[in-house]
Amino acid sequence: MFDMQYSGKAIAKARRAKNMTQMELADTLNISYQAVSNWERGMSMPDISKLPELSEILGISTDEMLGKNSKVIDDILNNGNFEEVTVEEVVEAAPLLRPEQVDKVVETMEDKLKLEEIQSFLPFLSEDFIDEIFQRLVAAGDTDSMRFVAPFASEDVIDEYFKTGNAPASLFPFVSKDVLDEGAWKKYREEGVRAIAGYRPFMKEDSLQKIAEEEYQKNSDLNAVLPLAPFLSEDYLGTLAVKAVEKDGIKAIVPIAPFINTDVLEKYIREKYL
C-alpha cells in the first residue's frame, strides 16, 4: 500500500516551497480546503485524476508524491495496456483508483488471474463487474468460490440464484429477507420444520413466529417448536408457554424452558394461582 503519511508530507513540503496556502492549492485544483488538509495530514490520498495537475502545480513528479513508481498508475494516466503489471502492484494501487478503473485493469489481466487473486480486488471492483464474476461462478457450479464473492455482489443477483433452489446455505446471509423467507416457507411446507435449519438464523422473526404457531397448533406439543426456540424472542416464547400451561399444565413448558422469559410466566402464575 502507498504510505499516506509519506505522500502527505511530500505534498505539504512542495506546497510550502511554492509559497502556497492550503486554500490556494485547493482553489487551483477546484476542490475543498478539507481535501488538501486531509492529504497533508496523511488521512487520505489524492484522486488519481488529480495527480497530473497536482504534479504540475507543485513541481514534483507523481513518483515523488507517492514515494515510489507505480506502473498501474502510469498506465492509467498514459492510456497504457497494463502489460507486465503484477497482482501486487494492482492491489497496492487499487485504493487510489475508481471502481471502473480497477475493473479495466482486472479485465485486462483476467486470463492470467486465479480466483484467489481476483478476491484481493473485490472491495475495489464495481458491483456490476462483481455480479458478472458471480454469475460465471454460478454457470460453473463453483459454490465454494461463490461464498467469497457474495459479500460484494448485489442482492438482486444473489436472490436470483437463490430462487433456483441450488444455493448453498453459505449464501443465505446475503439473500434478501423477503426472498429468504419465501424460500423457507416453501421448504417448510414440503419437508417440515427441521428442513429449514439453515434458514432460521437469517429469517425475519415474524415468519419464524408464524411457523412456530403453526407447529404448535398441529402438534399441541412444545417439542415441535424446539428447533425454532433459539431464534425466537424470550417474550414470544413466554406467551407461547402460557398457552401451553393453560391447555396442558405446567409440565407442558419443559421442552422450551431454557428459552423462556420467566417474567411472563411468573406474572401468569401469580395472576392465575396466587
PDB file of C-alpha atoms in Angstrom:
ATOM      1  CA  MET A   1       0.000   0.000   0.000  1.00  0.00           C
ATOM      2  CA  PHE A   2       1.078   3.581  -0.550  1.00  0.00           C
ATOM      3  CA  ASP A   3       2.179   5.407   2.583  1.00  0.00           C
ATOM      4  CA  MET A   4      -0.377   8.209   3.086  1.00  0.00           C
ATOM      5  CA  GLN A   5       1.821   9.848   5.732  1.00  0.00           C
ATOM      6  CA  TYR A   6       4.733   9.995   3.279  1.00  0.00           C
ATOM      7  CA  SER A   7       2.556  11.416   0.478  1.00  0.00           C
ATOM      8  CA  GLY A   8       1.024  13.970   2.817  1.00  0.00           C
ATOM      9  CA  LYS A   9       4.441  15.247   3.882  1.00  0.00           C
ATOM     10  CA  ALA A  10       5.643  15.359   0.260  1.00  0.00           C
ATOM     11  CA  ILE A  11       2.612  17.426  -0.811  1.00  0.00           C
ATOM     12  CA  ALA A  12       2.909  19.770   2.169  1.00  0.00           C
ATOM     13  CA  LYS A  13       6.647  20.277   1.585  1.00  0.00           C
ATOM     14  CA  ALA A  14       6.152  21.025  -2.118  1.00  0.00           C
ATOM     15  CA  ARG A  15       3.223  23.371  -1.405  1.00  0.00           C
ATOM     16  CA  ARG A  16       5.261  25.380   1.108  1.00  0.00           C
ATOM     17  CA  ALA A  17       8.176  25.501  -1.337  1.00  0.00           C
ATOM     18  CA  LYS A  18       5.767  27.167  -3.804  1.00  0.00           C
ATOM     19  CA  ASN A  19       4.701  29.607  -1.029  1.00  0.00           C
ATOM     20  CA  MET A  20       1.053  28.480  -1.388  1.00  0.00           C
ATOM     21  CA  THR A  21      -1.558  28.142   1.317  1.00  0.00           C
ATOM     22  CA  GLN A  22      -3.729  25.032   1.547  1.00  0.00           C
ATOM     23  CA  MET A  23      -6.669  27.204   0.473  1.00  0.00           C
ATOM     24  CA  GLU A  24      -4.827  28.462  -2.604  1.00  0.00           C
ATOM     25  CA  LEU A  25      -3.893  24.919  -3.627  1.00  0.00           C
ATOM     26  CA  ALA A  26      -7.475  23.783  -3.114  1.00  0.00           C
ATOM     27  CA  ASP A  27      -8.839  26.661  -5.218  1.00  0.00           C
ATOM     28  CA  THR A  28      -6.361  25.919  -8.017  1.00  0.00           C
ATOM     29  CA  LEU A  29      -7.455  22.271  -8.073  1.00  0.00           C
ATOM     30  CA  ASN A  30     -11.146  23.218  -7.692  1.00  0.00           C
ATOM     31  CA  ILE A  31     -11.529  21.048  -4.608  1.00  0.00           C
ATOM     32  CA  SER A  32     -12.293  21.702  -0.946  1.00  0.00           C
ATOM     33  CA  TYR A  33      -9.744  23.031   1.517  1.00  0.00           C
ATOM     34  CA  GLN A  34     -10.564  19.989   3.713  1.00  0.00           C
ATOM     35  CA  ALA A  35      -9.391  17.621   0.956  1.00  0.00           C
ATOM     36  CA  VAL A  36      -5.955  19.222   0.862  1.00  0.00           C
ATOM     37  CA  SER A  37      -5.817  19.268   4.648  1.00  0.00           C
ATOM     38  CA  ASN A  38      -6.645  15.540   4.764  1.00  0.00           C
ATOM     39  CA  TRP A  39      -3.914  14.744   2.229  1.00  0.00           C
ATOM     40  CA  GLU A  40      -1.276  16.621   4.176  1.00  0.00           C
ATOM     41  CA  ARG A  41      -2.303  15.017   7.472  1.00  0.00           C
ATOM     42  CA  GLY A  42      -1.989  11.575   5.901  1.00  0.00           C
ATOM     43  CA  MET A  43      -5.697  10.831   6.258  1.00  0.00           C
ATOM     44  CA  SER A  44      -6.429  10.325   2.553  1.00  0.00           C
ATOM     45  CA  MET A  45      -4.771  10.270  -0.855  1.00  0.00           C
ATOM     46  CA  PRO A  46      -5.430  12.478  -3.890  1.00  0.00           C
ATOM     47  CA  ASP A  47      -7.760  11.063  -6.526  1.00  0.00           C
ATOM     48  CA  ILE A  48      -5.712   9.633  -9.386  1.00  0.00           C
ATOM     49  CA  SER A  49      -7.326  12.107 -11.792  1.00  0.00           C
ATOM     50  CA  LYS A  50      -5.787  14.959  -9.787  1.00  0.00           C
ATOM     51  CA  LEU A  51      -2.238  13.595  -9.776  1.00  0.00           C
ATOM     52  CA  PRO A  52      -1.059  15.098 -13.123  1.00  0.00           C
ATOM     53  CA  GLU A  53      -2.432  18.552 -12.271  1.00  0.00           C
ATOM     54  CA  LEU A  54      -1.119  18.368  -8.707  1.00  0.00           C
ATOM     55  CA  SER A  55       2.284  17.276 -10.008  1.00  0.00           C
ATOM     56  CA  GLU A  56       2.408  20.224 -12.417  1.00  0.00           C
ATOM     57  CA  ILE A  57       1.289  22.796  -9.819  1.00  0.00           C
ATOM     58  CA  LEU A  58       3.722  21.615  -7.150  1.00  0.00           C
ATOM     59  CA  GLY A  59       6.618  20.926  -9.491  1.00  0.00           C
ATOM     60  CA  ILE A  60       7.203  17.368  -8.304  1.00  0.00           C
ATOM     61  CA  SER A  61       6.724  14.074 -10.120  1.00  0.00           C
ATOM     62  CA  THR A  62       3.974  11.587  -9.371  1.00  0.00           C
ATOM     63  CA  ASP A  63       6.640   9.154  -8.163  1.00  0.00           C
ATOM     64  CA  GLU A  64       7.979  11.760  -5.715  1.00  0.00           C
ATOM     65  CA  MET A  65       4.449  12.406  -4.473  1.00  0.00           C
ATOM     66  CA  LEU A  66       3.622   8.728  -3.969  1.00  0.00           C
ATOM     67  CA  GLY A  67       7.050   7.688  -2.735  1.00  0.00           C
ATOM     68  CA  LYS A  68       7.502   5.063  -5.442  1.00  0.00           C
ATOM     69  CA  ASN A  69       6.835   4.277  -9.078  1.00  0.00           C
ATOM     70  CA  SER A  70       3.522   2.571  -9.869  1.00  0.00           C
ATOM     71  CA  LYS A  71       3.228   1.033 -13.326  1.00  0.00           C
ATOM     72  CA  VAL A  72      -0.543   0.664 -12.819  1.00  0.00           C
ATOM     73  CA  ILE A  73      -0.993   4.382 -12.201  1.00  0.00           C
ATOM     74  CA  ASP A  74       1.414   5.271 -15.021  1.00  0.00           C
ATOM     75  CA  ASP A  75      -0.570   3.082 -17.426  1.00  0.00           C
ATOM     76  CA  ILE A  76      -3.888   4.630 -16.358  1.00  0.00           C
ATOM     77  CA  LEU A  77      -2.567   8.171 -16.707  1.00  0.00           C
ATOM     78  CA  ASN A  78      -0.931   7.402 -20.055  1.00  0.00           C
ATOM     79  CA  ASN A  79      -3.553   5.028 -21.505  1.00  0.00           C
ATOM     80  CA  GLY A  80      -1.179   2.089 -21.214  1.00  0.00           C
ATOM     81  CA  ASN A  81      -2.126  -1.526 -21.761  1.00  0.00           C
ATOM     82  CA  PHE A  82      -1.175  -2.899 -18.306  1.00  0.00           C
ATOM     83  CA  GLU A  83       1.350  -5.352 -19.748  1.00  0.00           C
ATOM     84  CA  GLU A  84       3.657  -6.865 -17.139  1.00  0.00           C
ATOM     85  CA  VAL A  85       1.579  -5.436 -14.285  1.00  0.00           C
ATOM     86  CA  THR A  86       1.647  -7.729 -11.246  1.00  0.00           C
ATOM     87  CA  VAL A  87      -1.218  -8.604  -8.905  1.00  0.00           C
ATOM     88  CA  GLU A  88       0.679  -6.968  -6.034  1.00  0.00           C
ATOM     89  CA  GLU A  89       1.004  -3.699  -7.983  1.00  0.00           C
ATOM     90  CA  VAL A  90      -2.728  -3.620  -8.751  1.00  0.00           C
ATOM     91  CA  VAL A  91      -3.693  -4.341  -5.134  1.00  0.00           C
ATOM     92  CA  GLU A  92      -1.347  -1.570  -3.989  1.00  0.00           C
ATOM     93  CA  ALA A  93      -2.780   0.968  -6.426  1.00  0.00           C
ATOM     94  CA  ALA A  94      -6.449  -0.065  -6.062  1.00  0.00           C
ATOM     95  CA  PRO A  95      -7.310   2.282  -3.137  1.00  0.00           C
ATOM     96  CA  LEU A  96      -6.371   5.246  -5.370  1.00  0.00           C
ATOM     97  CA  LEU A  97      -8.488   4.090  -8.303  1.00  0.00           C
ATOM     98  CA  ARG A  98     -12.172   4.408  -9.147  1.00  0.00           C
ATOM     99  CA  PRO A  99     -14.058   1.082  -9.373  1.00  0.00           C
ATOM    100  CA  GLU A 100     -14.346   1.308 -13.164  1.00  0.00           C
ATOM    101  CA  GLN A 101     -10.570   1.807 -13.391  1.00  0.00           C
ATOM    102  CA  VAL A 102      -9.938  -1.309 -11.293  1.00  0.00           C
ATOM    103  CA  ASP A 103     -12.469  -3.157 -13.495  1.00  0.00           C
ATOM    104  CA  LYS A 104     -10.454  -2.185 -16.568  1.00  0.00           C
ATOM    105  CA  VAL A 105      -7.167  -3.392 -15.088  1.00  0.00           C
ATOM    106  CA  VAL A 106      -8.638  -6.692 -13.879  1.00  0.00           C
ATOM    107  CA  GLU A 107     -10.405  -7.302 -17.211  1.00  0.00           C
ATOM    108  CA  THR A 108      -7.061  -6.865 -18.977  1.00  0.00           C
ATOM    109  CA  MET A 109      -5.347  -9.290 -16.608  1.00  0.00           C
ATOM    110  CA  GLU A 110      -8.258 -11.669 -16.097  1.00  0.00           C
ATOM    111  CA  ASP A 111      -6.974 -14.527 -18.247  1.00  0.00           C
ATOM    112  CA  LYS A 112      -3.812 -14.644 -16.134  1.00  0.00           C
ATOM    113  CA  LEU A 113      -5.539 -14.382 -12.745  1.00  0.00           C
ATOM    114  CA  LYS A 114      -6.570 -17.162 -10.419  1.00  0.00           C
ATOM    115  CA  LEU A 115      -9.798 -16.725  -8.447  1.00  0.00           C
ATOM    116  CA  GLU A 116      -7.921 -16.263  -5.167  1.00  0.00           C
ATOM    117  CA  GLU A 117      -6.078 -13.347  -6.776  1.00  0.00           C
ATOM    118  CA  ILE A 118      -9.325 -11.748  -8.005  1.00  0.00           C
ATOM    119  CA  GLN A 119     -10.567 -11.958  -4.407  1.00  0.00           C
ATOM    120  CA  SER A 120      -7.916  -9.387  -3.477  1.00  0.00           C
ATOM    121  CA  PHE A 121      -9.621  -6.870  -5.776  1.00  0.00           C
ATOM    122  CA  LEU A 122     -13.245  -7.455  -4.735  1.00  0.00           C
ATOM    123  CA  PRO A 123     -13.511  -4.436  -2.371  1.00  0.00           C
ATOM    124  CA  PHE A 124     -12.369  -2.160  -5.210  1.00  0.00           C
ATOM    125  CA  LEU A 125     -14.366  -3.502  -8.180  1.00  0.00           C
ATOM    126  CA  SER A 126     -17.709  -2.130  -9.353  1.00  0.00           C
ATOM    127  CA  GLU A 127     -20.806  -4.059  -8.295  1.00  0.00           C
ATOM    128  CA  ASP A 128     -21.693  -4.767 -11.938  1.00  0.00           C
ATOM    129  CA  PHE A 129     -18.331  -6.422 -12.539  1.00  0.00           C
ATOM    130  CA  ILE A 130     -18.597  -8.418  -9.313  1.00  0.00           C
ATOM    131  CA  ASP A 131     -22.058  -9.598 -10.396  1.00  0.00           C
ATOM    132  CA  GLU A 132     -20.533 -10.804 -13.664  1.00  0.00           C
ATOM    133  CA  ILE A 133     -17.923 -12.788 -11.739  1.00  0.00           C
ATOM    134  CA  PHE A 134     -20.631 -14.274  -9.500  1.00  0.00           C
ATOM    135  CA  GLN A 135     -22.750 -15.310 -12.477  1.00  0.00           C
ATOM    136  CA  ARG A 136     -19.749 -17.017 -14.072  1.00  0.00           C
ATOM    137  CA  LEU A 137     -19.252 -18.988 -10.862  1.00  0.00           C
ATOM    138  CA  VAL A 138     -22.935 -19.966 -10.929  1.00  0.00           C
ATOM    139  CA  ALA A 139     -22.576 -21.189 -14.510  1.00  0.00           C
ATOM    140  CA  ALA A 140     -19.508 -23.187 -13.491  1.00  0.00           C
ATOM    141  CA  GLY A 141     -21.261 -24.591 -10.401  1.00  0.00           C
ATOM    142  CA  ASP A 142     -18.413 -23.334  -8.209  1.00  0.00           C
ATOM    143  CA  THR A 143     -20.303 -22.945  -4.918  1.00  0.00           C
ATOM    144  CA  ASP A 144     -17.108 -22.857  -2.849  1.00  0.00           C
ATOM    145  CA  SER A 145     -15.891 -19.712  -4.608  1.00  0.00           C
ATOM    146  CA  MET A 146     -19.329 -18.060  -4.574  1.00  0.00           C
ATOM    147  CA  ARG A 147     -19.182 -17.526  -0.817  1.00  0.00           C
ATOM    148  CA  PHE A 148     -16.090 -15.334  -1.201  1.00  0.00           C
ATOM    149  CA  VAL A 149     -17.690 -13.183  -3.901  1.00  0.00           C
ATOM    150  CA  ALA A 150     -21.205 -12.997  -2.375  1.00  0.00           C
ATOM    151  CA  PRO A 151     -20.444 -10.276   0.249  1.00  0.00           C
ATOM    152  CA  PHE A 152     -19.583  -7.874  -2.582  1.00  0.00           C
ATOM    153  CA  ALA A 153     -22.259  -8.901  -5.112  1.00  0.00           C
ATOM    154  CA  SER A 154     -25.649  -7.201  -5.430  1.00  0.00           C
ATOM    155  CA  GLU A 155     -28.615  -8.569  -3.506  1.00  0.00           C
ATOM    156  CA  ASP A 156     -30.518  -8.930  -6.778  1.00  0.00           C
ATOM    157  CA  VAL A 157     -28.028 -11.358  -8.299  1.00  0.00           C
ATOM    158  CA  ILE A 158     -27.852 -13.384  -5.060  1.00  0.00           C
ATOM    159  CA  ASP A 159     -31.662 -13.506  -4.846  1.00  0.00           C
ATOM    160  CA  GLU A 160     -31.913 -14.652  -8.471  1.00  0.00           C
ATOM    161  CA  TYR A 161     -29.563 -17.554  -7.790  1.00  0.00           C
ATOM    162  CA  PHE A 162     -31.283 -18.442  -4.504  1.00  0.00           C
ATOM    163  CA  LYS A 163     -34.618 -18.751  -6.295  1.00  0.00           C
ATOM    164  CA  THR A 164     -33.215 -21.555  -8.462  1.00  0.00           C
ATOM    165  CA  GLY A 165     -33.153 -23.735  -5.355  1.00  0.00           C
ATOM    166  CA  ASN A 166     -29.467 -24.568  -5.814  1.00  0.00           C
ATOM    167  CA  ALA A 167     -27.916 -22.011  -3.474  1.00  0.00           C
ATOM    168  CA  PRO A 168     -25.852 -23.474  -0.600  1.00  0.00           C
ATOM    169  CA  ALA A 169     -26.554 -22.385   2.976  1.00  0.00           C
ATOM    170  CA  SER A 170     -23.303 -20.370   2.983  1.00  0.00           C
ATOM    171  CA  LEU A 171     -25.066 -17.800   0.753  1.00  0.00           C
ATOM    172  CA  PHE A 172     -28.178 -17.421   2.946  1.00  0.00           C
ATOM    173  CA  PRO A 173     -26.761 -14.397   4.877  1.00  0.00           C
ATOM    174  CA  PHE A 174     -26.617 -12.471   1.592  1.00  0.00           C
ATOM    175  CA  VAL A 175     -30.156 -13.233   0.385  1.00  0.00           C
ATOM    176  CA  SER A 176     -32.799 -10.529   0.982  1.00  0.00           C
ATOM    177  CA  LYS A 177     -35.063 -11.304   3.952  1.00  0.00           C
ATOM    178  CA  ASP A 178     -38.272 -11.421   1.912  1.00  0.00           C
ATOM    179  CA  VAL A 179     -36.851 -13.820  -0.667  1.00  0.00           C
ATOM    180  CA  LEU A 180     -35.227 -15.997   2.014  1.00  0.00           C
ATOM    181  CA  ASP A 181     -38.477 -16.191   3.998  1.00  0.00           C
ATOM    182  CA  GLU A 182     -40.404 -17.154   0.880  1.00  0.00           C
ATOM    183  CA  GLY A 183     -37.926 -19.971   0.208  1.00  0.00           C
ATOM    184  CA  ALA A 184     -38.031 -21.097   3.823  1.00  0.00           C
ATOM    185  CA  TRP A 185     -41.831 -21.302   3.815  1.00  0.00           C
ATOM    186  CA  LYS A 186     -41.744 -23.375   0.632  1.00  0.00           C
ATOM    187  CA  LYS A 187     -39.186 -25.715   2.203  1.00  0.00           C
ATOM    188  CA  TYR A 188     -41.207 -25.935   5.409  1.00  0.00           C
ATOM    189  CA  ARG A 189     -44.418 -26.794   3.550  1.00  0.00           C
ATOM    190  CA  GLU A 190     -42.659 -29.516   1.587  1.00  0.00           C
ATOM    191  CA  GLU A 191     -40.384 -31.069   4.209  1.00  0.00           C
ATOM    192  CA  GLY A 192     -41.288 -29.807   7.685  1.00  0.00           C
ATOM    193  CA  VAL A 193     -39.694 -27.628  10.334  1.00  0.00           C
ATOM    194  CA  ARG A 194     -36.356 -29.444  10.572  1.00  0.00           C
ATOM    195  CA  ALA A 195     -35.736 -28.874   6.861  1.00  0.00           C
ATOM    196  CA  ILE A 196     -35.364 -25.112   7.414  1.00  0.00           C
ATOM    197  CA  ALA A 197     -32.456 -25.432   9.863  1.00  0.00           C
ATOM    198  CA  GLY A 198     -30.087 -23.465   7.606  1.00  0.00           C
ATOM    199  CA  TYR A 199     -32.649 -20.700   7.049  1.00  0.00           C
ATOM    200  CA  ARG A 200     -33.564 -19.997  10.695  1.00  0.00           C
ATOM    201  CA  PRO A 201     -30.712 -17.633  11.708  1.00  0.00           C
ATOM    202  CA  PHE A 202     -31.461 -15.310   8.780  1.00  0.00           C
ATOM    203  CA  MET A 203     -35.270 -15.273   8.697  1.00  0.00           C
ATOM    204  CA  LYS A 204     -37.472 -12.451   9.918  1.00  0.00           C
ATOM    205  CA  GLU A 205     -38.762 -13.063  13.422  1.00  0.00           C
ATOM    206  CA  ASP A 206     -42.432 -12.710  12.484  1.00  0.00           C
ATOM    207  CA  SER A 207     -42.025 -15.504   9.900  1.00  0.00           C
ATOM    208  CA  LEU A 208     -40.442 -17.762  12.492  1.00  0.00           C
ATOM    209  CA  GLN A 209     -43.229 -16.964  14.933  1.00  0.00           C
ATOM    210  CA  LYS A 210     -45.871 -17.904  12.376  1.00  0.00           C
ATOM    211  CA  ILE A 211     -44.166 -21.232  11.742  1.00  0.00           C
ATOM    212  CA  ALA A 212     -43.908 -21.814  15.497  1.00  0.00           C
ATOM    213  CA  GLU A 213     -47.620 -21.099  15.900  1.00  0.00           C
ATOM    214  CA  GLU A 214     -48.438 -23.483  13.082  1.00  0.00           C
ATOM    215  CA  GLU A 215     -46.240 -26.220  14.527  1.00  0.00           C
ATOM    216  CA  TYR A 216     -47.784 -25.863  17.968  1.00  0.00           C
ATOM    217  CA  GLN A 217     -51.313 -25.868  16.587  1.00  0.00           C
ATOM    218  CA  LYS A 218     -50.626 -29.005  14.520  1.00  0.00           C
ATOM    219  CA  ASN A 219     -48.872 -30.959  17.263  1.00  0.00           C
ATOM    220  CA  SER A 220     -50.247 -29.491  20.522  1.00  0.00           C
ATOM    221  CA  ASP A 221     -46.762 -30.018  21.916  1.00  0.00           C
ATOM    222  CA  LEU A 222     -43.938 -27.531  22.501  1.00  0.00           C
ATOM    223  CA  ASN A 223     -41.430 -30.190  21.410  1.00  0.00           C
ATOM    224  CA  ALA A 224     -42.491 -29.296  17.885  1.00  0.00           C
ATOM    225  CA  VAL A 225     -41.373 -25.700  18.486  1.00  0.00           C
ATOM    226  CA  LEU A 226     -37.996 -26.639  19.991  1.00  0.00           C
ATOM    227  CA  PRO A 227     -35.993 -26.443  16.694  1.00  0.00           C
ATOM    228  CA  LEU A 228     -37.084 -22.792  16.372  1.00  0.00           C
ATOM    229  CA  ALA A 229     -36.733 -21.784  20.029  1.00  0.00           C
ATOM    230  CA  PRO A 230     -33.131 -20.397  19.890  1.00  0.00           C
ATOM    231  CA  PHE A 231     -34.221 -17.953  17.172  1.00  0.00           C
ATOM    232  CA  LEU A 232     -37.454 -16.731  18.795  1.00  0.00           C
ATOM    233  CA  SER A 233     -37.694 -13.917  21.334  1.00  0.00           C
ATOM    234  CA  GLU A 234     -37.999 -14.753  25.021  1.00  0.00           C
ATOM    235  CA  ASP A 235     -41.174 -12.692  25.248  1.00  0.00           C
ATOM    236  CA  TYR A 236     -42.845 -14.586  22.408  1.00  0.00           C
ATOM    237  CA  LEU A 237     -41.829 -17.956  23.867  1.00  0.00           C
ATOM    238  CA  GLY A 238     -43.180 -16.830  27.229  1.00  0.00           C
ATOM    239  CA  THR A 239     -46.528 -16.051  25.612  1.00  0.00           C
ATOM    240  CA  LEU A 240     -46.495 -19.453  23.883  1.00  0.00           C
ATOM    241  CA  ALA A 241     -45.618 -21.120  27.189  1.00  0.00           C
ATOM    242  CA  VAL A 242     -48.650 -19.516  28.858  1.00  0.00           C
ATOM    243  CA  LYS A 243     -50.888 -21.033  26.154  1.00  0.00           C
ATOM    244  CA  ALA A 244     -49.342 -24.445  26.759  1.00  0.00           C
ATOM    245  CA  VAL A 245     -49.766 -24.196  30.547  1.00  0.00           C
ATOM    246  CA  GLU A 246     -53.421 -23.212  30.181  1.00  0.00           C
ATOM    247  CA  LYS A 247     -54.003 -26.196  27.923  1.00  0.00           C
ATOM    248  CA  ASP A 248     -51.809 -28.955  29.389  1.00  0.00           C
ATOM    249  CA  GLY A 249     -50.431 -27.745  32.716  1.00  0.00           C
ATOM    250  CA  ILE A 250     -47.029 -26.550  33.866  1.00  0.00           C
ATOM    251  CA  LYS A 251     -45.156 -29.643  32.628  1.00  0.00           C
ATOM    252  CA  ALA A 252     -46.007 -28.698  29.053  1.00  0.00           C
ATOM    253  CA  ILE A 253     -43.322 -25.990  29.022  1.00  0.00           C
ATOM    254  CA  VAL A 254     -40.405 -28.327  29.805  1.00  0.00           C
ATOM    255  CA  PRO A 255     -39.139 -28.595  26.170  1.00  0.00           C
ATOM    256  CA  ILE A 256     -38.607 -24.844  25.773  1.00  0.00           C
ATOM    257  CA  ALA A 257     -37.978 -23.902  29.417  1.00  0.00           C
ATOM    258  CA  PRO A 258     -34.344 -22.744  28.859  1.00  0.00           C
ATOM    259  CA  PHE A 259     -35.518 -20.185  26.279  1.00  0.00           C
ATOM    260  CA  ILE A 260     -38.497 -18.679  28.123  1.00  0.00           C
ATOM    261  CA  ASN A 261     -38.727 -15.219  29.641  1.00  0.00           C
ATOM    262  CA  THR A 262     -39.603 -16.304  33.177  1.00  0.00           C
ATOM    263  CA  ASP A 263     -41.113 -12.892  33.978  1.00  0.00           C
ATOM    264  CA  VAL A 264     -44.015 -13.571  31.608  1.00  0.00           C
ATOM    265  CA  LEU A 265     -44.621 -16.976  33.133  1.00  0.00           C
ATOM    266  CA  GLU A 266     -44.298 -15.744  36.722  1.00  0.00           C
ATOM    267  CA  LYS A 267     -46.803 -12.972  36.056  1.00  0.00           C
ATOM    268  CA  TYR A 268     -49.245 -15.522  34.658  1.00  0.00           C
ATOM    269  CA  ILE A 269     -48.802 -17.866  37.642  1.00  0.00           C
ATOM    270  CA  ARG A 270     -49.326 -15.053  40.143  1.00  0.00           C
ATOM    271  CA  GLU A 271     -52.488 -13.890  38.402  1.00  0.00           C
ATOM    272  CA  LYS A 272     -53.821 -17.408  37.978  1.00  0.00           C
ATOM    273  CA  TYR A 273     -52.864 -19.164  41.171  1.00  0.00           C
ATOM    274  CA  LEU A 274     -51.814 -16.649  43.855  1.00  0.00           C
TER     275      LEU A 274
END
